[in-house]
PDB file of C-alpha atoms in Angstrom:
ATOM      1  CA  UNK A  85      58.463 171.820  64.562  1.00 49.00           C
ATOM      2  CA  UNK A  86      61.433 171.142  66.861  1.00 63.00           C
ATOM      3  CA  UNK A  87      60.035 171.740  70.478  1.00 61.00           C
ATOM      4  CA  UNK A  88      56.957 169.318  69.557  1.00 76.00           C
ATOM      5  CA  UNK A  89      58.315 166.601  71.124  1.00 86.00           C
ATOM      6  CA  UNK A  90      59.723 167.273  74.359  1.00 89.00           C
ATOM      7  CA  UNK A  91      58.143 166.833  77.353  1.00 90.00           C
ATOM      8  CA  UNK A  92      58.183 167.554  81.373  1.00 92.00           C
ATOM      9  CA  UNK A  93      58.878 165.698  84.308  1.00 92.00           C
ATOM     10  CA  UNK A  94      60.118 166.594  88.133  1.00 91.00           C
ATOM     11  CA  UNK A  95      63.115 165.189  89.398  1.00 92.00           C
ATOM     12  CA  UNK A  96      65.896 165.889  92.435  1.00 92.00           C
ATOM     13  CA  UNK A  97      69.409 166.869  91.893  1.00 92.00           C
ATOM     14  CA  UNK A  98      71.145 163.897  93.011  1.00 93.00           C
ATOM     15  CA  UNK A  99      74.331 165.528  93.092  1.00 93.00           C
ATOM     16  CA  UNK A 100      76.352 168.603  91.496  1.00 90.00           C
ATOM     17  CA  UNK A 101      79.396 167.931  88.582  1.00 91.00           C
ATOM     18  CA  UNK A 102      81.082 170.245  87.160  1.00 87.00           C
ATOM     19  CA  UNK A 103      80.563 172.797  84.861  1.00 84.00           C
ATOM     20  CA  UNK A 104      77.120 173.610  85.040  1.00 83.00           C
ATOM     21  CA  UNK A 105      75.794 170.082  85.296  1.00 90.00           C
ATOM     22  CA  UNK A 106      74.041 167.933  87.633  1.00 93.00           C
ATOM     23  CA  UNK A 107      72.698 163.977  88.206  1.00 95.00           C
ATOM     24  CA  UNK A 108      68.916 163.656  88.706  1.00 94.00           C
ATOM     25  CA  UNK A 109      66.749 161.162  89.481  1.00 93.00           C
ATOM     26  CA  UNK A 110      63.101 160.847  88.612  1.00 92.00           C
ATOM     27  CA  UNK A 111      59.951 159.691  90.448  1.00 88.00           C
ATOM     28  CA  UNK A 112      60.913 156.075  88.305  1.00 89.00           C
ATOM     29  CA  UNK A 113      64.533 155.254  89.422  1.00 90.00           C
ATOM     30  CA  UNK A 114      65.833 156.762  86.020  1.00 92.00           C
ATOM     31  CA  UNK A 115      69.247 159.195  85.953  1.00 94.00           C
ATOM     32  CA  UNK A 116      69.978 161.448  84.123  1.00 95.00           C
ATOM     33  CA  UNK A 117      72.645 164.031  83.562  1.00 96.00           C
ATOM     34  CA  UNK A 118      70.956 167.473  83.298  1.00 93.00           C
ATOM     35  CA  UNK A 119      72.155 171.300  82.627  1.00 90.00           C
ATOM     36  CA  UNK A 120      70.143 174.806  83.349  1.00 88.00           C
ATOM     37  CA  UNK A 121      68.811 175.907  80.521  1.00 78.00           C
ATOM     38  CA  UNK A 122      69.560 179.428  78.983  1.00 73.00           C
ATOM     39  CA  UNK A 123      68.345 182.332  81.273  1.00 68.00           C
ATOM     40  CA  UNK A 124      67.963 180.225  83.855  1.00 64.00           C
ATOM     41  CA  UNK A 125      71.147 180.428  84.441  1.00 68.00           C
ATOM     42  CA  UNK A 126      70.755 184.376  86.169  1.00 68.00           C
ATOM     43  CA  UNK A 127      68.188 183.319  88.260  1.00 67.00           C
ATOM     44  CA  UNK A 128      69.712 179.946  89.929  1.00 66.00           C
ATOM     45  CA  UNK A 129      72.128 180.653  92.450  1.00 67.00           C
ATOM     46  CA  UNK A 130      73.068 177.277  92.820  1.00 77.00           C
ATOM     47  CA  UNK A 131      71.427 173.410  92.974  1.00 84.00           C
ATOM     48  CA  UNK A 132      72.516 171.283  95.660  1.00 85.00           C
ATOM     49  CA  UNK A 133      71.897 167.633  96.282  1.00 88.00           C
ATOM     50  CA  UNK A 134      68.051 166.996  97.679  1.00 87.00           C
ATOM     51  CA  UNK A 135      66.435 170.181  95.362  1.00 88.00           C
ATOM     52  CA  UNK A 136      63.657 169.230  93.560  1.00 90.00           C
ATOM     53  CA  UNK A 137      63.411 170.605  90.130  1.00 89.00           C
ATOM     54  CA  UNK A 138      61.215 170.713  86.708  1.00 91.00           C
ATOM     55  CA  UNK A 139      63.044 169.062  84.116  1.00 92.00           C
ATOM     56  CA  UNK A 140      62.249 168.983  80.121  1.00 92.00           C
ATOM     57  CA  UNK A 141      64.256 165.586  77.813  1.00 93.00           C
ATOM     58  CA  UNK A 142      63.213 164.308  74.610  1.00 90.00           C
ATOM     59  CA  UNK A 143      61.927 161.086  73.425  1.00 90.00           C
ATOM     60  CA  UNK A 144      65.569 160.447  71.437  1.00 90.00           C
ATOM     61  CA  UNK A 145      67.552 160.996  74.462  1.00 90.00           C
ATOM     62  CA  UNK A 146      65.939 160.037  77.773  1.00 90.00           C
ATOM     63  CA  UNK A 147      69.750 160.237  79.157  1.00 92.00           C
ATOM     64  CA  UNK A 148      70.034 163.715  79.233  1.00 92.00           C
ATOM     65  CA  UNK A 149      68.058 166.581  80.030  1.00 93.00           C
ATOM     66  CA  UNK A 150      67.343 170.846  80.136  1.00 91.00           C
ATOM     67  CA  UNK A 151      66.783 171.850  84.274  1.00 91.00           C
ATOM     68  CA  UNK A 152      63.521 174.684  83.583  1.00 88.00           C
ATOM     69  CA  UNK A 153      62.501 175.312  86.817  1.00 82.00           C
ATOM     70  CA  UNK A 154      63.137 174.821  90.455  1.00 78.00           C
ATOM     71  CA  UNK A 155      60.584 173.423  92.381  1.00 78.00           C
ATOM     72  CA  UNK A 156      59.467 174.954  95.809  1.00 73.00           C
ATOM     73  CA  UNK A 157      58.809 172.854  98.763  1.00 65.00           C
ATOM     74  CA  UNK A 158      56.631 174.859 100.382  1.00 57.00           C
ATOM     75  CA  UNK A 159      53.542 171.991 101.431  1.00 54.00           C
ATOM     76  CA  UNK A 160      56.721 170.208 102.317  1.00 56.00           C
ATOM     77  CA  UNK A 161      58.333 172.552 105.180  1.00 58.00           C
ATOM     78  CA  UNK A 162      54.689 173.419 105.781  1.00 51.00           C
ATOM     79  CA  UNK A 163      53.960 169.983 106.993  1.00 51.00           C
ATOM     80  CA  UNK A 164      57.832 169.188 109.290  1.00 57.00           C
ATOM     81  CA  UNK A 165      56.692 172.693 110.853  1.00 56.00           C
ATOM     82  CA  UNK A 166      53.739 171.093 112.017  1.00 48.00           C
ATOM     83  CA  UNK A 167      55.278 167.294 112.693  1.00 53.00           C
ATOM     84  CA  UNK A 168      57.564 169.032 115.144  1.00 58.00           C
ATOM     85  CA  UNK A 169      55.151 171.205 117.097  1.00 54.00           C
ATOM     86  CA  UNK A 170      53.842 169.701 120.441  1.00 53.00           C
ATOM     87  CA  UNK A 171      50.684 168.270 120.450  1.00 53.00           C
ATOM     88  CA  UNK A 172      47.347 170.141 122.169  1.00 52.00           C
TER      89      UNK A 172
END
């Protein structure tokens, strides 16, 4: 079946190009040029540089890849909040 063989990974959008696409960079060093998938499209309002997003490539073209999912930060911010309040 074709969708047996791809897989997921997270990455951050390294920086926006044009037309729809953007540079990532996984956990490993690798880049990659990716694109928003299909109805994605409606519900992104725009990636910038430092998002962190769910990505899906395919073992026959690890340069290139389909942007799923954005990926919320939310333990992130959680944690600066608390980093930045003053101590008891």
């Amino acid at each position: 079946m074709p969708g047996d063989k791809v897989f997921q990974v997270e990455g951050r959008v390294i920086e926006a190009l044009r037309n729809g696409t953007y540079r990532a960079e996984l956990a490993n060093g690798h880049r990659l040029t990716a694109f928003v998938a299909g109805r994605a499209k409606k519900n992104f309002a725009g990636l910038k540089a430092g998002d962190l997003v769910k990505l899906q490539l395919t073992p026959y073209d690890l340069s290139a890849g389909r942007i799923i999912a954005e990926v919320k930060q939310v333990i992130g911010d959680w944690l600066n909040e608390l980093s930045e309040r003053e101590p008891i």
